[in-house]
mmCIF file of C-alpha atoms in Angstrom:
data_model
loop_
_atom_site.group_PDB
_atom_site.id
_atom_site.type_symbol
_atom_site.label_atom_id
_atom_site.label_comp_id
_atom_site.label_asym_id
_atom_site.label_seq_id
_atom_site.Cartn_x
_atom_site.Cartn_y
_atom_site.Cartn_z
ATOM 1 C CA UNK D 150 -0.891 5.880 -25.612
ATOM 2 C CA UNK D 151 -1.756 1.836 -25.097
ATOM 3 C CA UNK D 152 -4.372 0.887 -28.189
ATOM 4 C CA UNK D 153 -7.378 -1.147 -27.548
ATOM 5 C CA UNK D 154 -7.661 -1.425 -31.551
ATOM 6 C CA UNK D 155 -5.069 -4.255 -31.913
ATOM 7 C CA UNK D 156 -6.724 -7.864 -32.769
ATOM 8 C CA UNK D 157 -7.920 -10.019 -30.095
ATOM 9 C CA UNK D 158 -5.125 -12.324 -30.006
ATOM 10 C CA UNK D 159 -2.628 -9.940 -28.872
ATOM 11 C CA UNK D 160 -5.138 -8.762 -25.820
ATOM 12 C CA UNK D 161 -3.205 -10.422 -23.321
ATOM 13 C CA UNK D 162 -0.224 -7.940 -23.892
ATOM 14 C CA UNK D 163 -2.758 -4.755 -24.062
ATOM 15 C CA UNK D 164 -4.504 -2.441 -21.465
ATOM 16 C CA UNK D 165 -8.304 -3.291 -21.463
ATOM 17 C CA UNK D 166 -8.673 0.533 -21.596
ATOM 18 C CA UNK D 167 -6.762 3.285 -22.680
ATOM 19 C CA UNK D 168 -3.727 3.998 -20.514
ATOM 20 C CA UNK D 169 -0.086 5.404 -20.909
ATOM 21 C CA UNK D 170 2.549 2.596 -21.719
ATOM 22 C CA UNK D 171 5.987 3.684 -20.105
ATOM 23 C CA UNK D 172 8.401 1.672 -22.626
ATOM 24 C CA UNK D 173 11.478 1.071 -20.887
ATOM 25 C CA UNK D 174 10.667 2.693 -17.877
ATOM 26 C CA UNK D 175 13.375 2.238 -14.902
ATOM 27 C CA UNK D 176 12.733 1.976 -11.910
ATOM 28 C CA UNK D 177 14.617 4.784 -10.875
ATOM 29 C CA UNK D 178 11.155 6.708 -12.455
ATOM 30 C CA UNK D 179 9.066 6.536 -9.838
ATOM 31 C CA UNK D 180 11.284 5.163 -6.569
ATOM 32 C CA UNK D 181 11.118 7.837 -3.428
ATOM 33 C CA UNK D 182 14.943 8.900 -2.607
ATOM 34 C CA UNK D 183 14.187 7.719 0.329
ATOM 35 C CA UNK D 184 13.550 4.124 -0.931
ATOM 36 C CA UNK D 185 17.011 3.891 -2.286
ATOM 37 C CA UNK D 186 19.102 5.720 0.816
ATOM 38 C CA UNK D 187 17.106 3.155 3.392
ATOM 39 C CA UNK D 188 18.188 0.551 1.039
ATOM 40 C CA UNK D 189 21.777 1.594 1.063
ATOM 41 C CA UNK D 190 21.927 2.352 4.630
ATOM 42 C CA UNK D 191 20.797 -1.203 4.827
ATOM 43 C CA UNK D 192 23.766 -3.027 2.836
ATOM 44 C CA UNK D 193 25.956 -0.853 5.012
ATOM 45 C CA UNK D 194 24.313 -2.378 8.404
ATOM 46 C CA UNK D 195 26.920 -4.629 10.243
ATOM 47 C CA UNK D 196 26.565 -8.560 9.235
ATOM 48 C CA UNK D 197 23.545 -7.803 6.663
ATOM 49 C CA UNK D 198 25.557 -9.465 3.759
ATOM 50 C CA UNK D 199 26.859 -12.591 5.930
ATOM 51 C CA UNK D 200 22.846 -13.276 6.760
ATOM 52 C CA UNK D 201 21.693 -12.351 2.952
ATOM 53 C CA UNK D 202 24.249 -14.610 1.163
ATOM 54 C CA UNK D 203 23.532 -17.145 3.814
ATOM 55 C CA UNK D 204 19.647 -16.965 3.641
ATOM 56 C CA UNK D 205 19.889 -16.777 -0.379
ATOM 57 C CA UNK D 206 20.956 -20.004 -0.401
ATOM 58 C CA UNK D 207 19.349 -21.544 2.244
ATOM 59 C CA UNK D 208 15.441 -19.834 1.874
ATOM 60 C CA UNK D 209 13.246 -22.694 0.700
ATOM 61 C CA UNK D 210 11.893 -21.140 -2.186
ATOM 62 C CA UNK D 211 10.971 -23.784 -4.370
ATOM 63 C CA UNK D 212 8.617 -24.930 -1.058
ATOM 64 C CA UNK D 213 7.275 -21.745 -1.019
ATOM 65 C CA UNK D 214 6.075 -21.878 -4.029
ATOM 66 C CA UNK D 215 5.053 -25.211 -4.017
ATOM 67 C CA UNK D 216 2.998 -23.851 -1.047
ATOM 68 C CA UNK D 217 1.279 -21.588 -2.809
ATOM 69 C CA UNK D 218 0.497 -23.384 -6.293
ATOM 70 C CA UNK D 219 -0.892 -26.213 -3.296
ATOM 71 C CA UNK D 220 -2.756 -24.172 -1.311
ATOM 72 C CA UNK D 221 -4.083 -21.036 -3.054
ATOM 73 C CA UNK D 222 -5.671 -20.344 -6.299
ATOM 74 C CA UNK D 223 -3.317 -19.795 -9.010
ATOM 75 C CA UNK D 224 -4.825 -16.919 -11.379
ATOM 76 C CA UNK D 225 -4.862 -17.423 -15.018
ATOM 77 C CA UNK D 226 -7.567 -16.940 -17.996
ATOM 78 C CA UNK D 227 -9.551 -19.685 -16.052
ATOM 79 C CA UNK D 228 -9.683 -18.723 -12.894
ATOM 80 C CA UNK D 229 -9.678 -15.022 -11.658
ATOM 81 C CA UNK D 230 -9.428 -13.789 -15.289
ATOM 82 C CA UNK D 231 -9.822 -10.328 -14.200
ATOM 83 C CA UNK D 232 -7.194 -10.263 -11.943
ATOM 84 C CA UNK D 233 -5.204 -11.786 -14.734
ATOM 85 C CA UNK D 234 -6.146 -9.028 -17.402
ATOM 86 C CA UNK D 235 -5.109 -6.323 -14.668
ATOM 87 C CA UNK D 236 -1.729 -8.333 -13.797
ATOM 88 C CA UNK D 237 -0.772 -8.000 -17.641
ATOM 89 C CA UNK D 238 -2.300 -4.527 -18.003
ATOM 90 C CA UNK D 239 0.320 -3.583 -15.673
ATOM 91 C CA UNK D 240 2.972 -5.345 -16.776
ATOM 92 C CA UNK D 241 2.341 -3.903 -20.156
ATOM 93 C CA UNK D 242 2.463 -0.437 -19.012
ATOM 94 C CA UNK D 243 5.633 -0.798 -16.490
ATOM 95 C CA UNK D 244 6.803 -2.790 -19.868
ATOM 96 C CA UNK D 245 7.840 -5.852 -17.455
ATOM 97 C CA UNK D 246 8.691 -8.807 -19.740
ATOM 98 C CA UNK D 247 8.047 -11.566 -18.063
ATOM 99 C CA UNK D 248 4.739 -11.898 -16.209
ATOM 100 C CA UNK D 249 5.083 -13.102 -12.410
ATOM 101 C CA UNK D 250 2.797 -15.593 -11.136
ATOM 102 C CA UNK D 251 0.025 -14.517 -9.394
ATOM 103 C CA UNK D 252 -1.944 -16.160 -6.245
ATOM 104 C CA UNK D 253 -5.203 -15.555 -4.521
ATOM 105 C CA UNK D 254 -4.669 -17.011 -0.935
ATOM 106 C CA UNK D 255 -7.932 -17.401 1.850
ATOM 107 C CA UNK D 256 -7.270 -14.835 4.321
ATOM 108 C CA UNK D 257 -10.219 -12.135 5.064
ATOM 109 C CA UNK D 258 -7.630 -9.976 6.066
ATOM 110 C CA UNK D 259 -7.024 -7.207 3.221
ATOM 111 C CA UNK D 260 -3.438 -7.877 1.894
ATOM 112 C CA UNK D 261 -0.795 -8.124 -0.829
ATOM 113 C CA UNK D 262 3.165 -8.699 -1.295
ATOM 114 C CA UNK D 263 5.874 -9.732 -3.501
ATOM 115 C CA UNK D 264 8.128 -12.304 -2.432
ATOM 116 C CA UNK D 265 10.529 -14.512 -3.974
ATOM 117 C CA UNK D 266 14.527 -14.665 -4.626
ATOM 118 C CA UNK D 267 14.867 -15.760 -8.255
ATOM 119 C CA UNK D 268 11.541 -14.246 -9.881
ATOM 120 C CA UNK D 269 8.903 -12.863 -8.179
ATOM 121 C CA UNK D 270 5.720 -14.431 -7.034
ATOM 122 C CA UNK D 271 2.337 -11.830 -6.391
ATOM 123 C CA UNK D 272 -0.108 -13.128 -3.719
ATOM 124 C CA UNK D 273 -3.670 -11.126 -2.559
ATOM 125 C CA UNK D 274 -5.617 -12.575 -0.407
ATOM 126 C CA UNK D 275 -9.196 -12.469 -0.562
ATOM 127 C CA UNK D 276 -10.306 -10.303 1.886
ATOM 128 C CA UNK D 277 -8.506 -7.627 -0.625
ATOM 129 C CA UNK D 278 -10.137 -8.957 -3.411
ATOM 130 C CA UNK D 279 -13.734 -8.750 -1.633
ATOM 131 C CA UNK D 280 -13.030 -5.078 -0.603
ATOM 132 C CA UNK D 281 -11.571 -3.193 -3.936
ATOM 133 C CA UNK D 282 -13.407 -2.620 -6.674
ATOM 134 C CA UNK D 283 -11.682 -2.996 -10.419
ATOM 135 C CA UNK D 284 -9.961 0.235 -10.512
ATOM 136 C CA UNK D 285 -8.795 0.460 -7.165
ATOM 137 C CA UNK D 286 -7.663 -3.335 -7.827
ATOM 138 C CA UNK D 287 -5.591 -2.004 -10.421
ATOM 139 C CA UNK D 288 -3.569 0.463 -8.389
ATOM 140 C CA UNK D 289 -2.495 -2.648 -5.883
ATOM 141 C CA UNK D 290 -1.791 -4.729 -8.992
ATOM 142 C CA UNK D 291 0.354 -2.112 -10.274
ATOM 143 C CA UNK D 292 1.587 -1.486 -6.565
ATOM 144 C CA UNK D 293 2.853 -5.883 -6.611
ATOM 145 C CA UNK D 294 4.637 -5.184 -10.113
ATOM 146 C CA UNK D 295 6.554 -1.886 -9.154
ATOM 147 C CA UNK D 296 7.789 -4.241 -6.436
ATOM 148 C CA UNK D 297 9.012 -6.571 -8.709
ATOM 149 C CA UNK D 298 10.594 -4.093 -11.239
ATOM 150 C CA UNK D 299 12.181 -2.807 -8.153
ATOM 151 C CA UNK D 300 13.906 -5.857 -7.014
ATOM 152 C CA UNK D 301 11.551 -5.310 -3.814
ATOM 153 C CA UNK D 302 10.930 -9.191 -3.684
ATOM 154 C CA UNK D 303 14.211 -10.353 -2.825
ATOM 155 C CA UNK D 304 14.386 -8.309 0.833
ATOM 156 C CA UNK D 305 10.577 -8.757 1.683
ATOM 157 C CA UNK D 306 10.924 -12.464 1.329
ATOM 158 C CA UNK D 307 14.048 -12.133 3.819
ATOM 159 C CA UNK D 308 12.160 -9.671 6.274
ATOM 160 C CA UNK D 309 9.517 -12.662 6.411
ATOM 161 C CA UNK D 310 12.133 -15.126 6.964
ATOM 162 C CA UNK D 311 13.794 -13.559 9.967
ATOM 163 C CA UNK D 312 10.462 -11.953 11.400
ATOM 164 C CA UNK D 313 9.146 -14.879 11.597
ATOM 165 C CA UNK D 314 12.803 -16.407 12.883
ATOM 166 C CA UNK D 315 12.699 -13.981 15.169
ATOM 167 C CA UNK D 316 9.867 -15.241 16.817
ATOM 168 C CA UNK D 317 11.267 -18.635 17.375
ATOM 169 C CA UNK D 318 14.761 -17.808 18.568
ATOM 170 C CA UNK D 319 13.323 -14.864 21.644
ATOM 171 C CA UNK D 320 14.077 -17.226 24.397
ATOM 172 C CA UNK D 321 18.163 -16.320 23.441
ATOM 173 C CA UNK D 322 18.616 -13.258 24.170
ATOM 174 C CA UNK D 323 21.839 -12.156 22.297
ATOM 175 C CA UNK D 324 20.882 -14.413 19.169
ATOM 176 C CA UNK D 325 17.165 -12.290 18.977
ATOM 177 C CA UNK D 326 19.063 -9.059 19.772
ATOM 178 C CA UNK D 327 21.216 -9.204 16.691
ATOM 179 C CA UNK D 328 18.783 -10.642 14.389
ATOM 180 C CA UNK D 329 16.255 -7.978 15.539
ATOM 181 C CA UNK D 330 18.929 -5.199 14.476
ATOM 182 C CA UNK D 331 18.385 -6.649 10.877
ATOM 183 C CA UNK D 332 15.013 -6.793 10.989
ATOM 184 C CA UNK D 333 14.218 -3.841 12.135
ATOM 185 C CA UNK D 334 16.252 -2.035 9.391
ATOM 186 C CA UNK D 335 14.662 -3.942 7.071
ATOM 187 C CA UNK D 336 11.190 -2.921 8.362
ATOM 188 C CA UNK D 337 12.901 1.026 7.391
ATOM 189 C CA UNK D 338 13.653 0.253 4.320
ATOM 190 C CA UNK D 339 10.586 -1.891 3.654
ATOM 191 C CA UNK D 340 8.411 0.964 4.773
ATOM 192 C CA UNK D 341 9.730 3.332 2.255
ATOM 193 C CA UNK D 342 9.335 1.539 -0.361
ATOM 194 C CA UNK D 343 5.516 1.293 -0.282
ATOM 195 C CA UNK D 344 5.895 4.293 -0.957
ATOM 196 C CA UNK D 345 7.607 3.796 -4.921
ATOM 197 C CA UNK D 346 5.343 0.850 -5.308
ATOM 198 C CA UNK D 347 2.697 3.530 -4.152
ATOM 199 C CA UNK D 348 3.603 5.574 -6.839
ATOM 200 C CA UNK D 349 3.863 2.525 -9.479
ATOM 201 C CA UNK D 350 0.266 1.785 -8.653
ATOM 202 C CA UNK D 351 -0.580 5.141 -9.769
ATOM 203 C CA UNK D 352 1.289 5.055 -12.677
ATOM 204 C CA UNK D 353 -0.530 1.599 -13.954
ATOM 205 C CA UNK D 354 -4.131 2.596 -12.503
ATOM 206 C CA UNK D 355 -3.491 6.571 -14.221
ATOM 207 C CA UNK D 356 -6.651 7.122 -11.446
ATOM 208 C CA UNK D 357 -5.339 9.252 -8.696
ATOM 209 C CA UNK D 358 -9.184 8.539 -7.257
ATOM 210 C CA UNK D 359 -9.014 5.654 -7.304
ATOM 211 C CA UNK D 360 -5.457 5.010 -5.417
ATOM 212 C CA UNK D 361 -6.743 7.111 -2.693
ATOM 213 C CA UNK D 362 -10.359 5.141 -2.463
ATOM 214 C CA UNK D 363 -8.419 1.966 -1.992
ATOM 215 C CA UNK D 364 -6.404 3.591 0.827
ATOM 216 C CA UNK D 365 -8.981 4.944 2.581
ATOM 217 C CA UNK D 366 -10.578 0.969 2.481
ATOM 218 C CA UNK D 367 -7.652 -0.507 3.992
ATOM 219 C CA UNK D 368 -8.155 2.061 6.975
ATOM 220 C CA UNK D 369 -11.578 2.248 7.204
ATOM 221 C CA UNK D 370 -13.432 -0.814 5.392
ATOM 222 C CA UNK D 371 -15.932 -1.172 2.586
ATOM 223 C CA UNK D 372 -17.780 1.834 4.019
ATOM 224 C CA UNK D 373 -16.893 5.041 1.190
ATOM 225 C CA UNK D 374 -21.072 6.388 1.537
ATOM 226 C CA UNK D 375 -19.079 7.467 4.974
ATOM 227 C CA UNK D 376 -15.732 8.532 4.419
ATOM 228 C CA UNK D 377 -14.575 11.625 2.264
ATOM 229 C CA UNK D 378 -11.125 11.788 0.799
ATOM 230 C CA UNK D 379 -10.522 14.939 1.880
ATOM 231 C CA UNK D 380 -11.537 14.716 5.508
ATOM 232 C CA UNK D 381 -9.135 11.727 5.045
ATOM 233 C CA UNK D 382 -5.992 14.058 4.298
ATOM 234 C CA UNK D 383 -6.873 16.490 7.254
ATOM 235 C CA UNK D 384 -6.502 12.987 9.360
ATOM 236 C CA UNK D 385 -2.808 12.858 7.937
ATOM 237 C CA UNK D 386 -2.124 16.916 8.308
ATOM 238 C CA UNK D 387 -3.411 16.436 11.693
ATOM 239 C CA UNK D 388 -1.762 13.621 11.976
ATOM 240 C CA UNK D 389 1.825 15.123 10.934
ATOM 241 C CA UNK D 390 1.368 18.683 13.017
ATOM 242 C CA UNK D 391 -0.587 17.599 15.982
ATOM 243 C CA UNK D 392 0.807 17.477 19.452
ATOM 244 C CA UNK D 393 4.429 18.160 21.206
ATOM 245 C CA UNK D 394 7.771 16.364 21.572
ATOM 246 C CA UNK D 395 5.836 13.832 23.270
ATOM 247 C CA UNK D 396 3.822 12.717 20.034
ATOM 248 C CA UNK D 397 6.974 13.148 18.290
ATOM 249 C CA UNK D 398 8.310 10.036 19.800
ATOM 250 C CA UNK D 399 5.178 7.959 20.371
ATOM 251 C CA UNK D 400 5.072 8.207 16.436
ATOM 252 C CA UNK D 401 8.003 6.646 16.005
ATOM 253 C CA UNK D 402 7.643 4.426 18.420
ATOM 254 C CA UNK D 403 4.355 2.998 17.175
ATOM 255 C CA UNK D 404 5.987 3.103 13.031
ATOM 256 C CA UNK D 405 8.979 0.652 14.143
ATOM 257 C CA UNK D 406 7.176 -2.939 14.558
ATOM 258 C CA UNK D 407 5.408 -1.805 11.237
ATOM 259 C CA UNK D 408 5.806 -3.193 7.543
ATOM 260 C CA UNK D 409 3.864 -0.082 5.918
ATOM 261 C CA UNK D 410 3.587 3.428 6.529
ATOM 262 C CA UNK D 411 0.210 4.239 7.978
ATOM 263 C CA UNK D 412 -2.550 4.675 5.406
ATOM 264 C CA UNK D 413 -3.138 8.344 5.687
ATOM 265 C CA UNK D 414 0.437 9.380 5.262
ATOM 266 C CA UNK D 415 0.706 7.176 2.562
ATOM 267 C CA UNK D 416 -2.618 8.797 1.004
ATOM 268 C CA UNK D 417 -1.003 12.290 1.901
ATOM 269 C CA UNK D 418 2.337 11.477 0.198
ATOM 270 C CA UNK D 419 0.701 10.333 -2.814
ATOM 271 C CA UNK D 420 -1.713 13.179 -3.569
ATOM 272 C CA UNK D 421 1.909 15.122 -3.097
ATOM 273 C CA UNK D 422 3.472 13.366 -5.778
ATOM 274 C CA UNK D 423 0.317 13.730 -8.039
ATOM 275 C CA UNK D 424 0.553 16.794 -7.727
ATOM 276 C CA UNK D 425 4.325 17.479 -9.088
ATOM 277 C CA UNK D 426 5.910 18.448 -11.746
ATOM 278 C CA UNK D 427 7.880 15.206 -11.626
ATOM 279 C CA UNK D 428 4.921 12.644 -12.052
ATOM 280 C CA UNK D 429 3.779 15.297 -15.131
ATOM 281 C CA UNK D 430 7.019 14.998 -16.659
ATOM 282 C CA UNK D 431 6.428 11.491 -16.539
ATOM 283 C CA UNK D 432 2.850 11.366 -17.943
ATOM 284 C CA UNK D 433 4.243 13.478 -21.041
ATOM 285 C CA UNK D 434 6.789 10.638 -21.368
ATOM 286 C CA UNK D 435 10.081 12.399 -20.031
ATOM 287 C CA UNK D 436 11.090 9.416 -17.715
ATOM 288 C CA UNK D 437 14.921 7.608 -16.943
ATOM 289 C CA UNK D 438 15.292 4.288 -19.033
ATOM 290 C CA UNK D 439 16.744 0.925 -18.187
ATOM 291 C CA UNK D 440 19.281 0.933 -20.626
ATOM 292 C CA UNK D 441 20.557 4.455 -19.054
ATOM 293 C CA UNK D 442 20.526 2.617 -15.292
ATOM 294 C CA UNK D 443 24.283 1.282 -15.488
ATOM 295 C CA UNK D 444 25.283 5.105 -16.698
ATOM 296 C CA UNK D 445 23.901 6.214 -12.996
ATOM 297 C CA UNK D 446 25.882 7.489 -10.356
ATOM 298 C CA UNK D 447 25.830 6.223 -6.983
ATOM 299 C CA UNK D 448 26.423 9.889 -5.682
ATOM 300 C CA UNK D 449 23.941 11.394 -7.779
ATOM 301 C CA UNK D 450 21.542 8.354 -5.985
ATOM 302 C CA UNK D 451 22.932 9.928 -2.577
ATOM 303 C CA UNK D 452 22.542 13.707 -3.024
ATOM 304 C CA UNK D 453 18.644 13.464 -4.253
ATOM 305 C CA UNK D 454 17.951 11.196 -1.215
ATOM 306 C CA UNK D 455 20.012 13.369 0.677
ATOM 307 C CA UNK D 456 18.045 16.301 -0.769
ATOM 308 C CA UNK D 457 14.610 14.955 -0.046
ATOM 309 C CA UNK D 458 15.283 14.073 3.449
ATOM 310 C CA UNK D 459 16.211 18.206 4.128
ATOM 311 C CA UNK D 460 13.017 18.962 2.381
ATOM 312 C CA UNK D 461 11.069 16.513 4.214
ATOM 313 C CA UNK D 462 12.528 18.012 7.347
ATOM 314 C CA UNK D 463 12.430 21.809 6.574
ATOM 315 C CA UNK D 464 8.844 21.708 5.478
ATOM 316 C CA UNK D 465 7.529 19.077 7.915
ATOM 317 C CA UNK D 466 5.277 20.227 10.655
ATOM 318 C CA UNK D 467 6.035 17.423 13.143
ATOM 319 C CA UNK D 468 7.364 19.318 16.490
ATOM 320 C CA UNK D 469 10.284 17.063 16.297
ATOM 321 C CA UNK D 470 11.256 17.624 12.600
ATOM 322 C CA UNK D 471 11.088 21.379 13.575
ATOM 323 C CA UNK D 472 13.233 20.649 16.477
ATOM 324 C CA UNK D 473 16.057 19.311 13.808
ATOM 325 C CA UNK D 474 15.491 21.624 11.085
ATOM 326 C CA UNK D 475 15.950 24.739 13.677
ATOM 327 C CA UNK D 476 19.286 22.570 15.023
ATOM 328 C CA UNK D 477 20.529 22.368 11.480
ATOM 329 C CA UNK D 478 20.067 26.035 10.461
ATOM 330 C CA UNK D 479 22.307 26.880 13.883
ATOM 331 C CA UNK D 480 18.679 28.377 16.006
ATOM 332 C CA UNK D 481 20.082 28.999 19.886
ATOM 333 C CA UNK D 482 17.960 28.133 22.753
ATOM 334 C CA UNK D 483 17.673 24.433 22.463
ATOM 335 C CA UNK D 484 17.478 24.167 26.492
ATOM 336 C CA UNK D 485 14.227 26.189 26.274
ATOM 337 C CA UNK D 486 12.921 25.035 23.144
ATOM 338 C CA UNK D 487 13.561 21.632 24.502
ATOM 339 C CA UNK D 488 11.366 22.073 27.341
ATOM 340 C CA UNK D 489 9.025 23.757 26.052
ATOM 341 C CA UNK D 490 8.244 21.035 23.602
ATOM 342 C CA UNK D 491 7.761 18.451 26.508
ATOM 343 C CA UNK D 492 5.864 21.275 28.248
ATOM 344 C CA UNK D 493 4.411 19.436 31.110
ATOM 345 C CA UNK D 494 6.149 16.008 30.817
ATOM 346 C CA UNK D 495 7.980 16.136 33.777
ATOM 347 C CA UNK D 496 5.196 17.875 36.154
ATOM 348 C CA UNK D 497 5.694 21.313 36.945
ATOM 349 C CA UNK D 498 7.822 24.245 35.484
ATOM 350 C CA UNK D 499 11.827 24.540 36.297
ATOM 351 C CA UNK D 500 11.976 27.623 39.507
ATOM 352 C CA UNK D 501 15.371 28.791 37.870
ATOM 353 C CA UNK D 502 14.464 30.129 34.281
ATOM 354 C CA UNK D 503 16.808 32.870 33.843
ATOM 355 C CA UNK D 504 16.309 35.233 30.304
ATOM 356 C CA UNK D 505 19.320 35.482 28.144
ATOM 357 C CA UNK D 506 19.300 38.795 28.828
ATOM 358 C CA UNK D 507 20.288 38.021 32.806
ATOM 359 C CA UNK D 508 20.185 41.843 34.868
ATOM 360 C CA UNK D 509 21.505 39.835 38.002
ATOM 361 C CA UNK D 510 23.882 42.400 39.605
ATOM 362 C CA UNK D 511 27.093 41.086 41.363
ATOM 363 C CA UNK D 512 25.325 41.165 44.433
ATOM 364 C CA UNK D 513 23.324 39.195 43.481
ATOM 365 C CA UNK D 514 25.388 36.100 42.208
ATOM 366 C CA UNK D 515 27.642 33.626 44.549
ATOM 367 C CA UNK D 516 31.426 34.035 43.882
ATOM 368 C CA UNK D 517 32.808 30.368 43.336
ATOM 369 C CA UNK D 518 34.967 30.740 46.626
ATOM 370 C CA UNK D 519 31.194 30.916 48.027
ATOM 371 C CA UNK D 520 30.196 27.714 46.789
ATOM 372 C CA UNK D 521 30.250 24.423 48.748
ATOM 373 C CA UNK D 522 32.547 22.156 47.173
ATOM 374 C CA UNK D 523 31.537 19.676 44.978
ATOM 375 C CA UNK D 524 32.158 15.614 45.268
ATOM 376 C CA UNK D 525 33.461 13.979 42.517
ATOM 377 C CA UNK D 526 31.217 11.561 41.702
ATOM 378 C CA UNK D 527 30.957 9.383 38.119
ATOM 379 C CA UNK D 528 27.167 11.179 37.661
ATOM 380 C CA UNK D 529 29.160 14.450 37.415
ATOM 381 C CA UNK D 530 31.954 13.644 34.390
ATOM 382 C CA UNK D 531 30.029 13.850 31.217
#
């Protein structure tokens, strides 16, 4: 356990209250498997290391932070100095060495990242600061560093580069197309790993309550006298479950322009991972170390991301994930199940719905000699 008893002048490496230190703590510890496969898949994706060697070197990083250190409020003993004491709190526990700077930028907007290509830089705006009280502060601290143990900093700062590139190249079509393709695979990745830093937050905080307060402020507002944190889960279980095909797709259609996962599956997946035997393990201090991460094996990486996606599927409620997990374990019927999950869509029920068990006699059915004959046309070849 962290000690509050050492002597003043070693505070600024010490929790302010008593929390778990995770010496040597990889980040392997608390990164969701599907964190790491997005990130892979992403390497893979066509061009993605032409534009990342080319944007390493060209990404005006010493302007950005020259942009900051100009224009926000650089936190140190002086100014902020609570923000400071929770910024090496958590670096203390997460046992990151060197401290990254840390901004406070005028934005009422509640937000936070970790950007930067050679070390890390932490920004939160104020409208974050204004809305989160000290402990749930501490989770979204903790949240910035797992980032930067992560190596999260490096692709964010890219994703902001091109979205924002993006933007000024839409008027050529084919140029916007293909840096869109990156993007939007970045966006993937990026979204999954909120999810680790989600879990790093949790780790540094060690207040599950807390986490989930500061979640349900980012949805809701400053306004917890009306909001109940488990009316807020029922939102995501509703949320997951709810509705047919149809929903299925809207979902994913309204996740891809988005940088997070929304708040209550992000609440939902948390509370999950409290709740497991793998965050208890952790808390006892049975965690992977940094000096084991070059002994890892990429396959191993593979298989438990692998792994986690076919749980995710089997045991999601989504109509859609059913869909797939009844495909994968070889279910029949997927005309009917099909449209019965759009039930409705297209107006109307089919007037030919014949049972697998078809009684039609031979009467009853047109030999092919029978049949008009049929034009050849290119909408018949499959």
């Amino acid at each position: 356990m962290s000690d509050n008893g050492h002597q003043q002048n070693e505070h600024e490496n010490v929790p302010s209250r008593q929390r778990r230190r995770f010496e040597g703590i990889s980040s392997r510890t608390y990164e969701h498997p599907a964190d790491r496969s997005a990130l892979v898949a992403l390497r893979k994706l066509s061009g993605f290391d032409t534009v990342f060697k080319a944007l390493s070197g060209l990404l005006p990083e010493r302007s950005l932070r020259l942009l900051f250190l100009s224009d926000s409020v650089r936190v140190s003993d002086a100014q902020f100095a609570h923000l400071n004491t929770m910024l090496r709190d958590a670096c203390h526990i997460l046992d990151l060495e060197k401290v990254p700077p840390m901004y406070v930028a005028q934005d009422p907007q509640p937000n936070a990242m970790c950007i930067g290509l050679d070390e890390p830089i932490i920004v939160v705006t104020t409208g974050l600061v204004e809305l989160l009280d000290e402990e749930e502060m501490r989770a979204v601290v903790g949240h910035e560093v797992g980032h930067a143990l992560s190596g999260h900093a490096v692709y964010r700062t890219i994703l902001l580069f091109l979205t924002n590139l993006a933007l000024r190249v839409a008027w050529i079509p084919l140029g916007n197309i293909a840096i869109m393709a990156i993007v939007t695979a970045l966006r993937e990745w990026f979204r999954k790993s909120e999810l680790s830093a989600d879990r790093a937050g949790l780790l540094v905080g060690q207040d599950l309550k807390a986490s989930m307060r500061g979640l349900m402020k980012l949805a809701g507002g400053n306004h917890l006298h009306e909001m109940n944190v488990d009316a807020f889960l029922e939102q995501a279980e509703e949320y997951e479950a709810g509705g047919d095909l149809r929903d299925s797709v809207l979902k994913i259609l309204n996740t891809l322009p988005r940088t997070h996962p929304f708040t209550t599956v992000r609440a939902a997946e948390l509370k999950k991972w409290a709740e497991s035997r793998d965050y208890q393990r952790i808390m006892d201090g049975h965690y992977p170390r940094r000096t084991e991460d070059k002994e890892t094996s990429v396959s191993d990486s593979f298989r438990q991301s692998a792994a986690s996606y076919a749980t995710d599927v089997k045991n999601s409620k989504d109509p859609l994930m059913k869909l797939v997990s009844d495909i994968a374990g070889g279910a029949g019927d997927l005309g009917g199940r099909v449209r019965r999950g759009f039930g409705g869509f297209a107006g109307g029920t089919p007037k030919d719905q014949t049972a697998p068990n078809d009684q039609t006699t031979s009467e009853d059915r047109t030999s092919p000699k029978d049949q008009p004959p049929r034009d050849s046309t290119p909408e018949d070849d499959d």
